Tab-separated table of C-alpha atoms in Angstrom:
chain	number	residue	atom	x	y	z
B	1	MET	CA	70.971	59.410	101.972
B	2	ARG	CA	71.489	56.529	99.665
B	3	SER	CA	70.952	58.781	96.703
B	4	LEU	CA	73.673	61.118	97.983
B	5	HIS	CA	76.090	58.249	98.211
B	6	ALA	CA	75.187	57.293	94.699
B	7	LEU	CA	75.836	60.856	93.567
B	8	LEU	CA	79.207	60.993	95.256
B	9	ARG	CA	80.140	57.636	93.843
B	10	ALA	CA	79.106	58.836	90.430
B	11	LEU	CA	81.160	62.004	90.912
B	12	ARG	CA	84.209	60.013	91.797
B	13	THR	CA	83.955	57.553	88.964
B	14	ARG	CA	83.127	60.171	86.373
B	15	ARG	CA	85.986	62.362	87.475
B	16	ASN	CA	88.420	59.473	87.319
B	17	ARG	CA	87.248	58.548	83.920
B	18	ASN	CA	87.306	62.014	82.498
B	19	PRO	CA	89.420	64.330	84.622
B	20	ALA	CA	89.653	66.966	81.904
B	21	ARG	CA	86.040	67.992	82.330
B	22	PRO	CA	85.502	68.472	86.039
B	23	ILE	CA	82.288	70.424	85.734
B	24	ASP	CA	80.478	67.702	83.948
B	25	ALA	CA	81.990	65.151	86.258
B	26	SER	CA	80.909	66.957	89.376
B	27	HIS	CA	77.523	67.730	88.038
B	28	PRO	CA	75.862	64.734	86.565
B	29	SER	CA	72.713	65.902	84.885
B	30	GLY	CA	70.584	62.955	85.744
B	31	THR	CA	71.313	63.083	89.455
B	32	ASP	CA	68.810	61.550	91.786
B	33	HIS	CA	69.344	64.412	94.220
B	34	PRO	CA	67.382	67.166	92.542
B	35	GLY	CA	67.797	69.555	95.461
B	36	LEU	CA	71.553	69.599	95.207
B	37	ALA	CA	71.409	69.658	91.430
B	38	ASP	CA	69.088	72.659	91.562
B	39	LEU	CA	71.365	74.423	93.982
B	40	LEU	CA	74.429	73.937	91.818
B	41	GLU	CA	72.476	74.887	88.737
B	42	ALA	CA	71.324	78.094	90.393
B	43	ALA	CA	74.841	78.889	91.519
B	44	ARG	CA	76.035	78.400	87.959
B	45	ALA	CA	73.264	80.321	86.307
B	46	PRO	CA	74.171	82.688	83.484
B	47	ALA	CA	75.259	86.137	84.489
B	48	THR	CA	72.538	88.612	85.334
B	49	PRO	CA	72.601	92.157	83.901
B	50	GLU	CA	73.101	93.300	87.478
B	51	GLU	CA	76.362	91.415	87.697
B	52	LEU	CA	77.552	92.778	84.384
B	53	ALA	CA	76.658	96.377	85.199
B	54	GLY	CA	80.198	97.330	86.027
B	55	GLU	CA	81.687	96.499	82.646
B	56	THR	CA	82.050	100.089	81.439
B	57	GLU	CA	83.826	101.097	84.614
B	58	ALA	CA	86.158	98.147	84.464
B	59	VAL	CA	87.033	98.812	80.830
B	60	ALA	CA	87.498	102.510	81.586
B	61	ALA	CA	89.886	101.591	84.391
B	62	PHE	CA	91.711	99.315	81.985
B	63	VAL	CA	92.029	102.017	79.310
B	64	ALA	CA	93.157	104.618	81.833
B	65	HIS	CA	95.784	102.307	83.204
B	66	ARG	CA	97.027	101.454	79.737
B	67	ARG	CA	97.321	105.104	78.845
B	68	ARG	CA	99.212	105.827	82.030
B	69	ALA	CA	101.482	102.864	81.465
B	70	ALA	CA	102.126	103.874	77.860
B	71	ARG	CA	103.014	107.404	78.960
B	72	SER	CA	105.401	106.234	81.639
B	73	GLU	CA	106.830	103.677	79.249
B	74	ARG	CA	107.424	106.357	76.636
B	75	ARG	CA	109.097	108.501	79.243
B	76	HIS	CA	111.134	105.532	80.344
B	77	ARG	CA	112.131	104.781	76.771
B	78	THR	CA	113.177	108.396	76.197
B	79	HIS	CA	115.292	108.281	79.328
B	80	ALA	CA	116.765	105.014	78.237
B	81	ARG	CA	117.615	106.439	74.829
B	82	ILE	CA	119.246	109.496	76.351
B	83	ARG	CA	121.191	107.261	78.672
B	84	ALA	CA	122.150	105.005	75.780
B	85	VAL	CA	123.697	107.981	74.013
B	86	LEU	CA	125.089	109.832	76.989
B	87	VAL	CA	126.879	107.004	78.709
B	88	PRO	CA	129.133	105.920	75.828
B	89	VAL	CA	129.843	109.506	74.838
B	90	THR	CA	130.832	110.456	78.361
B	91	ALA	CA	132.862	107.318	78.782
B	92	GLY	CA	134.625	107.886	75.481
B	93	LEU	CA	135.363	111.480	76.337
B	94	ALA	CA	136.706	110.553	79.743
B	95	LEU	CA	138.841	107.849	78.180
B	96	LEU	CA	140.170	110.278	75.597
B	97	ILE	CA	141.077	112.851	78.217
B	98	LEU	CA	142.715	110.241	80.390
B	99	ALA	CA	144.657	108.734	77.536
B	100	GLY	CA	145.732	112.161	76.335
B	101	THR	CA	146.903	113.135	79.794
B	102	ALA	CA	148.718	109.847	80.158
B	103	VAL	CA	150.507	110.292	76.841
B	104	ALA	CA	151.360	113.883	77.679
B	105	ALA	CA	152.702	112.819	81.048
B	106	ARG	CA	154.676	109.983	79.508
B	107	THR	CA	156.289	112.233	76.913
B	108	GLY	CA	156.752	115.024	79.425
B	109	ASN	CA	154.626	117.620	77.695
B	110	LEU	CA	152.553	118.588	80.705
B	111	PRO	CA	152.949	121.947	82.457
B	112	GLN	CA	155.558	121.908	85.196
B	113	ASP	CA	153.249	121.419	88.165
B	114	ALA	CA	151.101	118.811	86.494
B	115	GLN	CA	154.171	116.952	85.257
B	116	GLN	CA	155.629	116.970	88.760
B	117	HIS	CA	152.379	115.603	90.101
B	118	ALA	CA	152.151	112.951	87.425
B	119	HIS	CA	155.721	111.939	88.061
B	120	ARG	CA	155.041	111.552	91.763
B	121	LEU	CA	151.960	109.484	91.120
B	122	PHE	CA	153.164	107.329	88.248
B	123	SER	CA	156.918	107.275	88.514
B	124	ALA	CA	156.688	103.484	88.582
B	125	LEU	CA	155.152	103.595	85.113
B	126	GLY	CA	158.032	105.609	83.747
B	127	VAL	CA	156.503	109.067	83.771
B	128	PRO	CA	159.480	111.435	83.653
B	129	ALA	CA	160.019	114.297	86.049
B	130	PRO	CA	159.476	117.810	84.700
B	131	ARG	CA	162.472	119.432	83.009
B	132	THR	CA	163.278	122.376	85.237
B	133	GLY	CA	163.823	125.592	83.392
B	134	ALA	CA	162.843	124.127	80.034
B	135	PRO	CA	159.348	125.435	79.481
B	136	ASN	CA	160.493	126.834	76.136
B	137	PRO	CA	158.184	125.193	73.643
B	138	THR	CA	160.120	126.444	70.594
B	139	THR	CA	162.762	123.749	71.032
B	140	PRO	CA	161.064	120.457	70.357
B	141	GLY	CA	163.209	117.370	70.668
B	142	SER	CA	166.246	119.381	71.695
B	143	SER	CA	166.779	117.561	74.940
B	144	ARG	CA	169.972	115.906	73.709
B	145	PRO	CA	171.965	118.681	72.086
B	146	ARG	CA	171.103	121.239	74.705
B	147	PRO	CA	173.316	120.094	77.624
B	148	ARG	CA	176.561	121.388	76.154
B	149	PRO	CA	175.719	125.038	75.610
B	150	SER	CA	173.714	125.208	78.791
B	151	HIS	CA	176.586	123.600	80.574
B	152	GLN	CA	178.660	126.639	79.626
B	153	VAL	CA	175.860	128.827	80.771
B	154	ILE	CA	175.930	127.238	84.187
B	155	GLU	CA	179.587	127.739	84.521
B	156	LEU	CA	179.221	131.312	83.392
B	157	GLY	CA	176.673	131.693	86.159
B	158	TRP	CA	179.150	130.294	88.649
B	159	CYS	CA	181.783	132.665	87.387
B	160	GLN	CA	179.470	135.610	87.829
B	161	ALA	CA	178.680	134.505	91.348
B	162	TRP	CA	182.320	133.845	92.031
B	163	GLY	CA	183.298	137.283	90.826
B	164	ALA	CA	180.616	139.087	92.767
B	165	PRO	CA	181.783	139.912	96.291
B	166	ASP	CA	178.383	140.394	97.874
B	167	ARG	CA	176.954	137.033	96.839
B	168	PRO	CA	179.268	134.139	97.582
B	169	LEU	CA	179.027	130.898	95.670
B	170	SER	CA	177.591	127.927	97.505
B	171	ARG	CA	180.146	125.418	98.604
B	172	GLU	CA	178.885	122.777	96.233
B	173	ASP	CA	178.927	125.078	93.218
B	174	ARG	CA	182.308	126.374	94.200
B	175	ARG	CA	183.661	122.845	94.341
B	176	LYS	CA	182.261	122.128	90.915
B	177	LEU	CA	183.648	125.330	89.498
B	178	SER	CA	187.113	124.611	90.820
B	179	ALA	CA	186.875	121.089	89.476
B	180	ALA	CA	185.926	122.463	86.076
B	181	ALA	CA	188.740	125.012	86.167
B	182	GLY	CA	191.247	122.446	87.403
B	183	GLY	CA	191.855	124.010	90.790
B	184	GLU	CA	191.065	127.115	92.841
B	185	ASP	CA	193.852	129.068	91.156
B	186	GLY	CA	192.568	128.425	87.662
B	187	ILE	CA	189.108	129.743	88.297
B	188	ALA	CA	189.862	133.342	87.304
B	189	LYS	CA	191.411	132.345	84.026
B	190	TYR	CA	188.791	129.733	83.361
B	191	CYS	CA	186.070	132.290	83.834
B	192	ARG	CA	187.756	134.786	81.598
B	193	ASP	CA	188.053	132.238	78.844
B	194	LEU	CA	184.529	131.201	79.350
B	195	HIS	CA	183.342	134.776	78.989
B	196	ARG	CA	185.290	135.231	75.842
B	197	LYS	CA	183.967	132.016	74.419
B	198	ALA	CA	180.401	132.975	75.295
B	199	SER	CA	180.675	136.291	73.537
B	200	ALA	CA	182.307	134.598	70.566
B	201	GLU	CA	179.721	131.865	70.349
B	202	PRO	CA	176.768	133.612	68.705
B	203	ALA	CA	178.708	134.830	65.707
B	204	PRO	CA	179.989	131.544	64.309
B	205	SER	CA	176.833	129.594	64.893
B	206	SER	CA	174.757	132.212	63.129
B	207	ALA	CA	177.314	132.807	60.409
B	208	SER	CA	177.957	129.202	59.566
B	209	PRO	CA	175.002	127.127	58.568
B	210	GLY	CA	177.393	124.526	57.223
B	211	PRO	CA	178.856	121.539	59.029
B	212	GLY	CA	181.709	121.260	61.525
B	213	PRO	CA	184.641	122.493	59.398
B	214	SER	CA	183.352	126.049	59.579
B	215	ALA	CA	184.084	126.092	63.310
B	216	PRO	CA	187.689	127.265	63.000
B	217	GLU	CA	186.410	130.510	61.540
B	218	ALA	CA	185.177	131.408	64.999
B	219	PRO	CA	188.499	132.562	66.494
B	220	PRO	CA	188.863	135.668	64.322
B	221	LEU	CA	185.578	136.929	65.642
B	222	SER	CA	186.630	136.306	69.203
B	223	GLU	CA	189.871	138.171	68.697
B	224	PRO	CA	188.744	141.758	69.305
B	225	PRO	CA	188.268	141.351	73.073
B	226	SER	CA	191.868	140.262	73.601
B	227	PRO	CA	194.201	139.913	70.681
B	228	THR	CA	196.995	138.398	72.732
B	229	THR	CA	195.114	135.300	73.581
B	230	THR	CA	194.148	134.490	70.046
B	231	PRO	CA	195.855	131.128	69.805
B	232	GLU	CA	194.541	130.159	73.182
B	233	ALA	CA	191.115	131.308	72.209
B	234	SER	CA	191.221	129.133	69.156
B	235	GLN	CA	192.369	126.305	71.365
B	236	THR	CA	189.766	126.869	73.982
B	237	VAL	CA	187.069	127.129	71.431
B	238	GLN	CA	188.081	123.879	69.836
B	239	PRO	CA	187.301	121.545	72.718
B	240	GLY	CA	184.056	123.334	73.380
B	241	ARG	CA	183.172	123.498	69.725
B	242	ALA	CA	184.130	120.059	68.665
B	243	PRO	CA	181.089	118.594	70.391
B	244	THR	CA	178.828	121.469	69.471
B	245	ALA	CA	179.730	121.520	65.825
B	246	PRO	CA	177.942	118.295	64.836
B	247	PRO	CA	174.667	119.410	66.365
B	248	SER	CA	174.978	122.752	64.600
B	249	SER	CA	173.926	121.025	61.408
B	250	ARG	CA	170.646	120.082	63.085
B	251	PRO	CA	167.699	122.394	63.386
B	252	THR	CA	168.450	122.838	67.085
B	253	LYS	CA	170.893	125.563	66.336
B	254	THR	CA	168.697	128.327	67.560
B	255	PRO	CA	169.044	127.536	71.270
B	256	ASN	CA	172.796	127.682	70.853
B	257	THR	CA	172.575	131.232	69.653
B	258	HIS	CA	170.069	132.222	72.270
B	259	LYS	CA	171.498	130.738	75.364
B	260	PRO	CA	174.878	132.402	75.601
B	261	THR	CA	173.556	135.843	74.790
B	262	LYS	CA	170.934	135.563	77.398
B	263	THR	CA	173.025	134.296	80.235
B	264	PRO	CA	175.039	137.372	81.083
B	265	LYS	CA	171.831	139.208	81.940
B	266	GLU	CA	170.330	136.267	83.772
B	267	THR	CA	173.168	135.621	86.092
B	268	GLY	CA	173.062	139.150	87.415
B	269	PRO	CA	170.273	138.733	89.931
B	270	PRO	CA	171.183	136.251	92.639
B	271	SER	CA	167.773	134.626	92.774
B	272	LYS	CA	168.038	133.314	89.234
B	273	SER	CA	171.343	131.633	89.644
B	274	ARG	CA	169.709	128.931	91.645
B	275	GLY	CA	167.960	127.515	88.577
B	276	PRO	CA	171.109	126.937	86.561
B	277	SER	CA	172.894	125.385	89.499
B	278	LYS	CA	170.190	122.843	89.870
B	279	LYS	CA	170.422	122.140	86.207
B	280	ALA	CA	174.144	121.726	86.501
B	281	GLU	CA	173.740	118.937	89.004
B	282	ARG	CA	171.543	117.095	86.639
B	283	HIS	CA	173.806	117.589	83.740
B	284	ASN	CA	176.765	116.393	85.672
B	285	ALA	CA	174.856	113.302	86.486
B	286	VAL	CA	173.560	112.812	82.977
B	287	SER	CA	176.514	113.565	80.765
B	288	PRO	CA	180.074	112.707	81.618
B	289	THR	CA	181.126	114.998	78.798
B	290	VAL	CA	181.075	117.866	81.278
B	291	ALA	CA	184.522	116.947	82.346
B	292	THR	CA	185.929	116.572	78.828
B	293	PRO	CA	186.629	120.215	78.053
B	294	THR	CA	188.169	120.841	81.458
B	295	PRO	CA	191.363	118.826	81.073
B	296	GLY	CA	192.264	120.887	78.031
B	297	ASP	CA	191.619	124.060	79.964
B	298	ALA	CA	193.545	122.800	82.929
B	299	GLN	CA	196.514	121.901	80.776
B	300	ARG	CA	196.414	125.238	79.085
B	301	ASP	CA	196.234	126.962	82.469
B	302	GLY	CA	199.191	124.981	83.605
B	303	ILE	CA	201.153	125.960	80.547
B	304	GLU	CA	200.414	129.536	81.024
I	1	MET	CA	83.027	80.798	74.637
I	2	PRO	CA	85.751	78.484	73.430
I	3	ASP	CA	89.089	78.606	75.153
I	4	LYS	CA	90.842	79.544	71.942
I	5	GLU	CA	88.845	82.732	71.549
I	6	LEU	CA	89.357	83.583	75.177
I	7	THR	CA	93.087	83.054	74.839
I	8	GLU	CA	93.033	85.416	71.879
I	9	ALA	CA	91.105	87.940	73.947
I	10	LEU	CA	93.680	87.537	76.689
I	11	ARG	CA	96.516	88.219	74.243
I	12	ALA	CA	94.674	91.241	72.880
I	13	ALA	CA	94.106	92.569	76.386
I	14	GLN	CA	97.780	92.091	77.175
I	15	GLN	CA	98.569	94.167	74.093
I	16	GLY	CA	96.289	96.879	75.484
I	17	ASP	CA	93.126	96.104	73.543
I	18	ALA	CA	90.071	97.243	75.498
I	19	ALA	CA	87.703	94.931	73.608
I	20	GLY	CA	89.817	91.931	74.578
I	21	PHE	CA	89.738	93.013	78.181
I	22	ALA	CA	85.967	93.537	78.001
I	23	THR	CA	85.575	89.975	76.741
I	24	LEU	CA	87.629	88.644	79.617
I	25	TRP	CA	85.718	90.719	82.103
I	26	ARG	CA	82.323	89.661	80.765
I	27	THR	CA	83.344	86.026	80.826
I	28	HIS	CA	84.811	85.935	84.302
I	29	HIS	CA	83.348	88.704	86.362
I	30	PRO	CA	80.122	86.875	87.321
I	31	ALA	CA	82.069	83.869	88.545
I	32	VAL	CA	84.521	86.059	90.447
I	33	LEU	CA	81.674	87.970	92.014
I	34	ARG	CA	79.845	84.802	93.071
I	35	TYR	CA	82.980	83.278	94.509
I	36	LEU	CA	83.610	86.474	96.444
I	37	ARG	CA	80.006	86.530	97.681
I	38	VAL	CA	80.691	83.208	99.322
I	39	LEU	CA	84.139	84.284	100.554
I	40	ALA	CA	83.631	87.899	101.595
I	41	GLY	CA	79.868	88.318	101.829
I	42	ASP	CA	78.713	91.897	101.450
I	43	HIS	CA	82.165	93.102	100.454
I	44	ALA	CA	82.170	90.979	97.331
I	45	GLU	CA	81.670	93.976	95.032
I	46	ASP	CA	84.615	95.870	96.499
I	47	ALA	CA	86.787	92.785	96.457
I	48	ALA	CA	85.840	92.115	92.830
I	49	SER	CA	86.756	95.685	91.864
I	50	GLU	CA	90.088	95.318	93.639
I	51	THR	CA	90.642	92.035	91.886
I	52	TRP	CA	90.138	93.527	88.441
I	53	LEU	CA	92.335	96.515	89.228
I	54	HIS	CA	95.048	94.102	90.238
I	55	VAL	CA	94.520	92.162	87.006
I	56	ILE	CA	94.722	95.358	84.947
I	57	ARG	CA	97.904	96.374	86.695
I	58	ASP	CA	99.717	93.055	86.288
I	59	LEU	CA	98.199	91.757	83.076
I	60	HIS	CA	101.271	92.482	80.984
I	61	HIS	CA	103.351	90.417	83.425
I	62	PHE	CA	101.064	87.423	83.088
I	63	ASP	CA	102.408	84.627	80.959
I	64	GLY	CA	100.157	81.739	80.051
I	65	ASP	CA	97.034	80.628	78.244
I	66	HIS	CA	93.450	81.189	79.225
I	67	ASP	CA	93.312	78.270	81.667
I	68	GLY	CA	96.305	79.714	83.447
I	69	PHE	CA	94.626	83.085	83.441
I	70	ARG	CA	91.592	81.644	85.195
I	71	GLY	CA	93.723	80.185	87.937
I	72	TRP	CA	95.633	83.446	88.273
I	73	LEU	CA	92.426	85.479	88.346
I	74	PHE	CA	90.849	83.411	91.125
I	75	ARG	CA	94.045	83.440	93.138
I	76	ILE	CA	93.970	87.224	93.056
I	77	ALA	CA	90.253	87.181	93.863
I	78	ARG	CA	90.855	84.976	96.864
I	79	HIS	CA	93.523	87.295	98.247
I	80	ARG	CA	91.397	90.379	97.708
I	81	GLY	CA	88.401	88.600	99.250
I	82	ILE	CA	90.413	87.621	102.322
I	83	ASP	CA	91.702	91.191	102.596
I	84	GLU	CA	88.177	92.556	102.458
I	85	LYS	CA	86.943	90.031	105.023
I	86	ARG	CA	89.774	90.970	107.360
I	87	ARG	CA	88.954	94.639	106.987
I	88	GLN	CA	85.320	93.810	107.596
I	89	SER	CA	86.098	91.957	110.819
I	90	ARG	CA	88.393	94.782	111.970
I	91	THR	CA	85.678	97.399	111.546
I	92	ARG	CA	82.885	95.253	112.923
I	93	GLU	CA	83.061	96.772	116.402
I	94	THR	CA	82.354	100.252	115.113
I	95	ALA	CA	80.209	99.457	112.138
I	96	ASP	CA	76.726	98.045	112.111
I	97	PRO	CA	76.572	94.273	112.240
I	98	PRO	CA	76.508	92.982	108.691
I	99	THR	CA	73.097	92.004	107.455
I	100	ARG	CA	73.983	89.115	105.277
I	101	THR	CA	72.796	85.549	104.711
I	102	ALA	CA	69.146	86.526	104.790
I	103	PRO	CA	68.300	87.793	101.313
I	104	ASP	CA	65.618	90.427	101.473
I	105	ALA	CA	62.500	90.563	99.369
I	106	ALA	CA	63.958	92.918	96.787
I	107	THR	CA	66.851	90.597	96.096
I	108	GLN	CA	64.531	87.645	96.010
I	109	ALA	CA	62.404	89.365	93.430
I	110	ALA	CA	65.432	90.176	91.303
I	111	GLU	CA	66.462	88.117	88.391
I	112	GLY	CA	69.263	86.350	90.178
I	113	ALA	CA	67.162	85.319	93.138
I	114	ALA	CA	67.867	81.644	92.754
I	115	THR	CA	71.561	82.298	92.355
I	116	THR	CA	71.633	84.460	95.446
I	117	TRP	CA	69.822	81.810	97.386
I	118	ALA	CA	72.226	79.109	96.241
I	119	LEU	CA	75.256	81.196	97.119
I	120	THR	CA	73.832	81.935	100.532
I	121	ILE	CA	73.434	78.256	101.218
I	122	ILE	CA	76.954	77.471	100.027
I	123	ALA	CA	78.374	80.331	102.128
I	124	ASP	CA	76.906	78.674	105.211
I	125	LEU	CA	79.343	75.782	104.775
I	126	PRO	CA	82.621	75.764	106.655
I	127	PRO	CA	84.936	78.151	104.734
I	128	ASP	CA	87.280	75.550	103.256
I	129	GLN	CA	84.373	73.434	102.011
I	130	ALA	CA	82.499	76.447	100.667
I	131	GLU	CA	85.537	77.587	98.709
I	132	ALA	CA	86.272	74.111	97.428
I	133	VAL	CA	82.678	73.649	96.260
I	134	MET	CA	82.638	77.037	94.573
I	135	LEU	CA	85.904	76.661	92.743
I	136	ARG	CA	85.655	72.993	91.904
I	137	VAL	CA	81.965	72.478	91.271
I	138	VAL	CA	80.362	75.836	90.539
I	139	ILE	CA	83.173	77.549	88.651
I	140	GLY	CA	84.602	74.309	87.369
I	141	LEU	CA	88.336	74.640	87.926
I	142	ASP	CA	90.297	71.395	87.945
I	143	VAL	CA	91.666	69.904	91.125
I	144	ALA	CA	95.247	71.037	90.573
I	145	THR	CA	94.286	74.661	89.913
I	146	THR	CA	91.920	74.706	92.883
I	147	ALA	CA	94.589	73.200	95.093
I	148	GLY	CA	97.021	75.873	93.893
I	149	ILE	CA	94.571	78.649	94.658
I	150	LEU	CA	93.650	77.351	98.090
I	151	GLY	CA	97.210	76.377	98.968
I	152	LYS	CA	96.214	72.803	99.686
I	153	LYS	CA	97.080	69.379	98.435
I	154	PRO	CA	94.815	67.972	95.684
I	155	GLY	CA	93.653	65.238	98.025
I	156	ALA	CA	92.586	67.767	100.618
I	157	VAL	CA	90.683	69.687	97.950
I	158	ARG	CA	88.879	66.511	96.875
I	159	ILE	CA	87.908	65.710	100.419
I	160	ALA	CA	86.741	69.251	101.134
I	161	THR	CA	84.627	69.259	97.966
I	162	MET	CA	83.119	65.914	98.835
I	163	ARG	CA	82.290	66.932	102.377
I	164	GLY	CA	80.875	70.228	101.187
I	165	LEU	CA	78.562	68.538	98.730
I	166	ARG	CA	77.492	65.992	101.319
I	167	ARG	CA	76.752	68.729	103.779
I	168	LEU	CA	74.778	70.703	101.207
I	169	ALA	CA	72.715	67.645	100.497
I	170	THR	CA	71.773	67.460	104.152
I	171	HIS	CA	70.881	71.136	104.316
I	172	PRO	CA	67.258	71.569	105.399
I	173	GLN	CA	66.329	73.717	102.417
I	174	ILE	CA	67.842	71.239	100.009
I	175	ARG	CA	66.260	68.309	101.738
I	176	THR	CA	62.834	69.830	101.495
I	177	ARG	CA	63.349	70.266	97.794
I	178	GLN	CA	64.171	66.624	97.377
I	179	GLY	CA	61.625	64.899	95.293
I	180	VAL	CA	59.832	68.127	94.401
C-alpha cells in the first residue's frame, strides 16, 4: 500500500512538473508497483493485426463517402451557377418590364384599358387617364393642336343630333350648343355655318402648306354651297381659322384634314355621338378658347 | 508518429486523400477500440465502426490540429459507445445475456491476450473511473481534453483517475502480480 501511495505521489509531482506529457507523468517507468505498471503497459500495447483488420473497409467507406460528397457538391455547384445566372437575368427582365410599363403609363402610351387601370392605381404618381377616342397612333404629340378642329366636330355632332327628330339632344349637350350658338334661336344658323365651314375646311388646309396668310384663300372654295353668304363665310372662317392657321405650319396638319371629312358620317349613328360629347366636356374644361369663336358668331347672328 | 506528420495526414484526409485517412485510422483505431471495449464491452466493434463513419461524414467540418482531432475523435467514440451500450441494455431482455468480462481460451491465446486482460480489469472499475483511466493514462490525453470529453471539471477527472488507479492497484489479480 505504501508503494501505491508513492506511485500516486510520483504521478502528482511529475504531472505538475511536466503537464505537457501526461502519459509519461502517469506512467513512471521505474514504478515500484509492477502489477499496475504491467496492466497499463498491456493496455497500451501496440496494435495487434486483429485490431487493424478493418482498415480496408474503413478506407473504402471513406472513399465512397468522398465520391458521394463530391458528386452532390458538383450538383450543388451546378445548381448554384444556374441560380447565379438565372436570378439576375430574371430580376433584370422584370425590372425592365416594370420600368417600361411605368414609362408607358406615365406618358400615356398604354392601351385604353391598361391606361385606365394604371391611372386608377397610380393617379397619385401622376399617371394620366387614357385619352378617350384618341387611339390613333399616327398623330404623335398632337394633343395640343387637336382640340380646335375636334371642337368643331363635336359641335357638328350636336347639330346633327339637334336636326334629327328621332334622336333628341341630351339636355347638357343642348345647353352647350345653345351657349355656343349664342341662344336657342341661333342654333339653326350656327349649325348651317358650321356645316359650311366643315366642308370648306379640307380644301384650304390641303392646298396651303404655307403659313397663316394663306387662310383667306379659303372663302372662295366655300362659296359654291351658298354664294350669298360669302362675306359671312369669310368672316366665320376667320375666327375659326385664326387659331388653326398657326398650327397648320406644324406637321399635325393631317388630323385637321381628316377630322372634318370624317365627322359627317360618324355623327349619323346615335351610338357614336356619345364619344364626341364626352370629349366636348373635357375640352370645355381644358381650353377656354371654346368660347372665343362663339361671340363672333353670336354677333353675326344678331346682325343678320 | 510525430504530431506534425499526423496533422499533415489530417489535412490530407480533409482534402479527400485516402492515404491520409488510412494513416489517421491506423494511428487511432486501436485506441478507440480499446476505449470502447471498456465503455461498451462486446459492442465495441460496432461502436468503433459508427465512430469512424461519423468522422468520415464530418471530417471536412473539423477545424483544428491533430491534438484537437484526437479530442474530437474520442468525444465521438464516447457518444457512439454510450449509444451502443444503451441499445445493448434495451435488447438485453430478449437477447442472450452478454458473455463478457471472462476472456475465453481462444482470446487468451491470441496475440493481444495481455491487452484484453488489462482492458477487462479496467472495465471492472466504476464507469467514470474506468473512462478516466483509459483516456488519461492508457490513451494519454491531457486533463483538459479528457474533462471536455467526459463533460467534467478537470479536478473531477484528476480525482477519478487517481481513484481508478488506486482501485486497480488493489485488484486481486494485480496484487498477486506484485513482486513477481
